[in-house]
mmCIF file of C-alpha atoms in Angstrom:
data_model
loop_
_atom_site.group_PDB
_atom_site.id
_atom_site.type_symbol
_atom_site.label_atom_id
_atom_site.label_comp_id
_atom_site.label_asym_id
_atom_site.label_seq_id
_atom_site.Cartn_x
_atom_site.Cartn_y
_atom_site.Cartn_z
ATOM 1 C CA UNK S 192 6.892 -21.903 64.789
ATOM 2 C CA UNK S 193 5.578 -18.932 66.705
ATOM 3 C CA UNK S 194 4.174 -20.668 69.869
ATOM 4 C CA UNK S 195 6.113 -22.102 72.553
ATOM 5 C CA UNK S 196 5.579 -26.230 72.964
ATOM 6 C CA UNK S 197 6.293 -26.910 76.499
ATOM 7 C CA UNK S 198 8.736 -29.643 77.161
ATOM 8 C CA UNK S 199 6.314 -33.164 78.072
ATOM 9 C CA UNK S 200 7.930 -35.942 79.172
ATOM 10 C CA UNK S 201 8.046 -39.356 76.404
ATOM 11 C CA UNK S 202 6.993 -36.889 73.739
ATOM 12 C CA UNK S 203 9.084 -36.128 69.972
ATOM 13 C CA UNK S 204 10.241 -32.921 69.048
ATOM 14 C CA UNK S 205 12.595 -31.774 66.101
ATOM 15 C CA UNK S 206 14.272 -28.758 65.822
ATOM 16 C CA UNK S 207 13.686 -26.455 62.955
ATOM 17 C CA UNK S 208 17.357 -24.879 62.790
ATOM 18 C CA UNK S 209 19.189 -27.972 62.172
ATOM 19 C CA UNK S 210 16.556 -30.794 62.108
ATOM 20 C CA UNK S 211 17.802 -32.889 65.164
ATOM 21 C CA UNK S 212 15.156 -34.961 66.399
ATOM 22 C CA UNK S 213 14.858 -35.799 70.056
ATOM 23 C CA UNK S 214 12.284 -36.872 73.236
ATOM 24 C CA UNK S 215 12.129 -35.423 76.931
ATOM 25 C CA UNK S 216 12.754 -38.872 79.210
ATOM 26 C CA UNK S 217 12.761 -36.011 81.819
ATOM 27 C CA UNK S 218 12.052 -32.520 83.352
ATOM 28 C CA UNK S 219 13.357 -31.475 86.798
ATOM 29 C CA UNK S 220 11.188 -28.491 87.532
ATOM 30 C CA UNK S 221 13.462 -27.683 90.742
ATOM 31 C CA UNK S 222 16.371 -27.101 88.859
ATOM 32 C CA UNK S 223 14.945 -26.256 85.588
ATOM 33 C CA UNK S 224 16.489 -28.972 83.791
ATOM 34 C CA UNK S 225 15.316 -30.975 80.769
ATOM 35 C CA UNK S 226 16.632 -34.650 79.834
ATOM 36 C CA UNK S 227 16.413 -35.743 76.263
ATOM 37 C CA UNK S 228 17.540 -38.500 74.395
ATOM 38 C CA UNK S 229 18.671 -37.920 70.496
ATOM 39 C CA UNK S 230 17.547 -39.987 68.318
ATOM 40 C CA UNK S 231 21.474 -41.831 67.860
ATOM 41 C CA UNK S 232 20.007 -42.919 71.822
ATOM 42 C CA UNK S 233 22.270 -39.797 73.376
ATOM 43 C CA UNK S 234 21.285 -38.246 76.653
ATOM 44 C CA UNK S 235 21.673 -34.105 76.646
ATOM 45 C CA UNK S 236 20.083 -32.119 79.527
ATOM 46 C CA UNK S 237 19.280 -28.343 78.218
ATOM 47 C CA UNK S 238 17.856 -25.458 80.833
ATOM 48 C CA UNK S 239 14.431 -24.113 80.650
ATOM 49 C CA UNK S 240 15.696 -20.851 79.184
ATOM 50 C CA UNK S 241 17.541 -23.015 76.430
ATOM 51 C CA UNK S 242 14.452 -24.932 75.817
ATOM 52 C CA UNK S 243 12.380 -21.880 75.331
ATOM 53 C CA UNK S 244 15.118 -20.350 72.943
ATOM 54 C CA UNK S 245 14.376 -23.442 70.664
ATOM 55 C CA UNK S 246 12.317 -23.611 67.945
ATOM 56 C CA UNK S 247 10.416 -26.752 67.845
ATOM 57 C CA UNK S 248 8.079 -28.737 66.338
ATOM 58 C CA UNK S 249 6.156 -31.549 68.092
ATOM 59 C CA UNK S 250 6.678 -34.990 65.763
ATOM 60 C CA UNK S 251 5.095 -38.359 65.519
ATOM 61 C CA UNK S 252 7.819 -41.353 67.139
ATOM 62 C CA UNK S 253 10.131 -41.342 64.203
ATOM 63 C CA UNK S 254 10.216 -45.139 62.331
ATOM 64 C CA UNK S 255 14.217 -45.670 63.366
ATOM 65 C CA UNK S 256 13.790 -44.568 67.074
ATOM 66 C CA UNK S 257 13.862 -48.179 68.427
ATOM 67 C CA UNK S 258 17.170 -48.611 67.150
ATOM 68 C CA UNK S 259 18.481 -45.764 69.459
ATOM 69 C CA UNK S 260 18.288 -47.379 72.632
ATOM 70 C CA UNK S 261 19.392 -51.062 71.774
ATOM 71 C CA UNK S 262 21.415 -52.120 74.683
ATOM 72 C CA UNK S 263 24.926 -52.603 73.927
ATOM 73 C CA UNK S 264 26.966 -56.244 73.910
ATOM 74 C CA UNK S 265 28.042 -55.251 77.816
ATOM 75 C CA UNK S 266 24.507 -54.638 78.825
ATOM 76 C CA UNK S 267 22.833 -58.102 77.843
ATOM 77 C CA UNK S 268 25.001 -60.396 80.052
ATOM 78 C CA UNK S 269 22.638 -58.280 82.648
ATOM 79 C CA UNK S 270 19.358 -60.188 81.494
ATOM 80 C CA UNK S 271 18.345 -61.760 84.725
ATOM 81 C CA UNK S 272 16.269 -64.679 84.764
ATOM 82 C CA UNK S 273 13.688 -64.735 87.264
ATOM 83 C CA UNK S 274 11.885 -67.696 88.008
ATOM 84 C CA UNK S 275 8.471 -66.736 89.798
ATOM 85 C CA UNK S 276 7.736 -70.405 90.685
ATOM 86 C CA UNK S 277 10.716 -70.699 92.700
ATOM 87 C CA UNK S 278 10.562 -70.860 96.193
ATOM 88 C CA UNK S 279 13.955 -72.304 97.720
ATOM 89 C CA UNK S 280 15.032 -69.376 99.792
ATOM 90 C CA UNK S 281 18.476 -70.812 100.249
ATOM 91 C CA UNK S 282 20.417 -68.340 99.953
ATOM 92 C CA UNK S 283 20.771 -67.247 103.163
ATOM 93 C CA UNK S 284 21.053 -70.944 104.694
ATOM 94 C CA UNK S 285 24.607 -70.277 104.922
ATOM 95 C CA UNK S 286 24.095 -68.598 108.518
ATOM 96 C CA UNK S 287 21.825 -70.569 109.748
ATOM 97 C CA UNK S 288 24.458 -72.393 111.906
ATOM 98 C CA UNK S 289 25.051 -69.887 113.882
ATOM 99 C CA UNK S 290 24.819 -70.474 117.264
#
């Protein structure tokens, strides 16, 4: 590919040398730094020069990308339950005998 994609934030990209397939989740333009996550759910920052040494092609969201960022068995004991119609604030009753 002759032209130069620029790097755009929750789009896919593959490379043409050895096929890896990746998105940007993020681009610090202050330090010229670009954050993508592989398609095994990986996070890799590359610079802006690296970036523009890459040749790329902009893809459609791969089929199996889902499967990249499934939370692992330590992450889902962090699935908080919120209950919106709950309106004891107790939790702070525990000072309230202060004098």
């Amino acid at each position: 590919m002759d032209e130069e994609l620029e790097p755009i934030v929750g789009r896919w990209y593959r490379r043409e040398d050895d096929g890896e397939t990746f998105t940007v989740v993020s681009i610090d333009e202050d330090e010229g730094i670009i954050e993508i996550r592989l398609l095994d759910g990986e996070i890799e920052e590359i610079d802006q020069a690296a970036w523009e040494e890459m040749e790329l092609e902009e893809i459609e969201d791969p089929e199996e990308w889902e499967g990249a960022v499934d939370l692992d068995e330590d992450d889902e004991d962090l699935d908080y339950d919120v209950d919106e119609d709950d309106d004891d604030d107790d939790w702070g009753d525990e000072f309230d005998d202060r004098d």
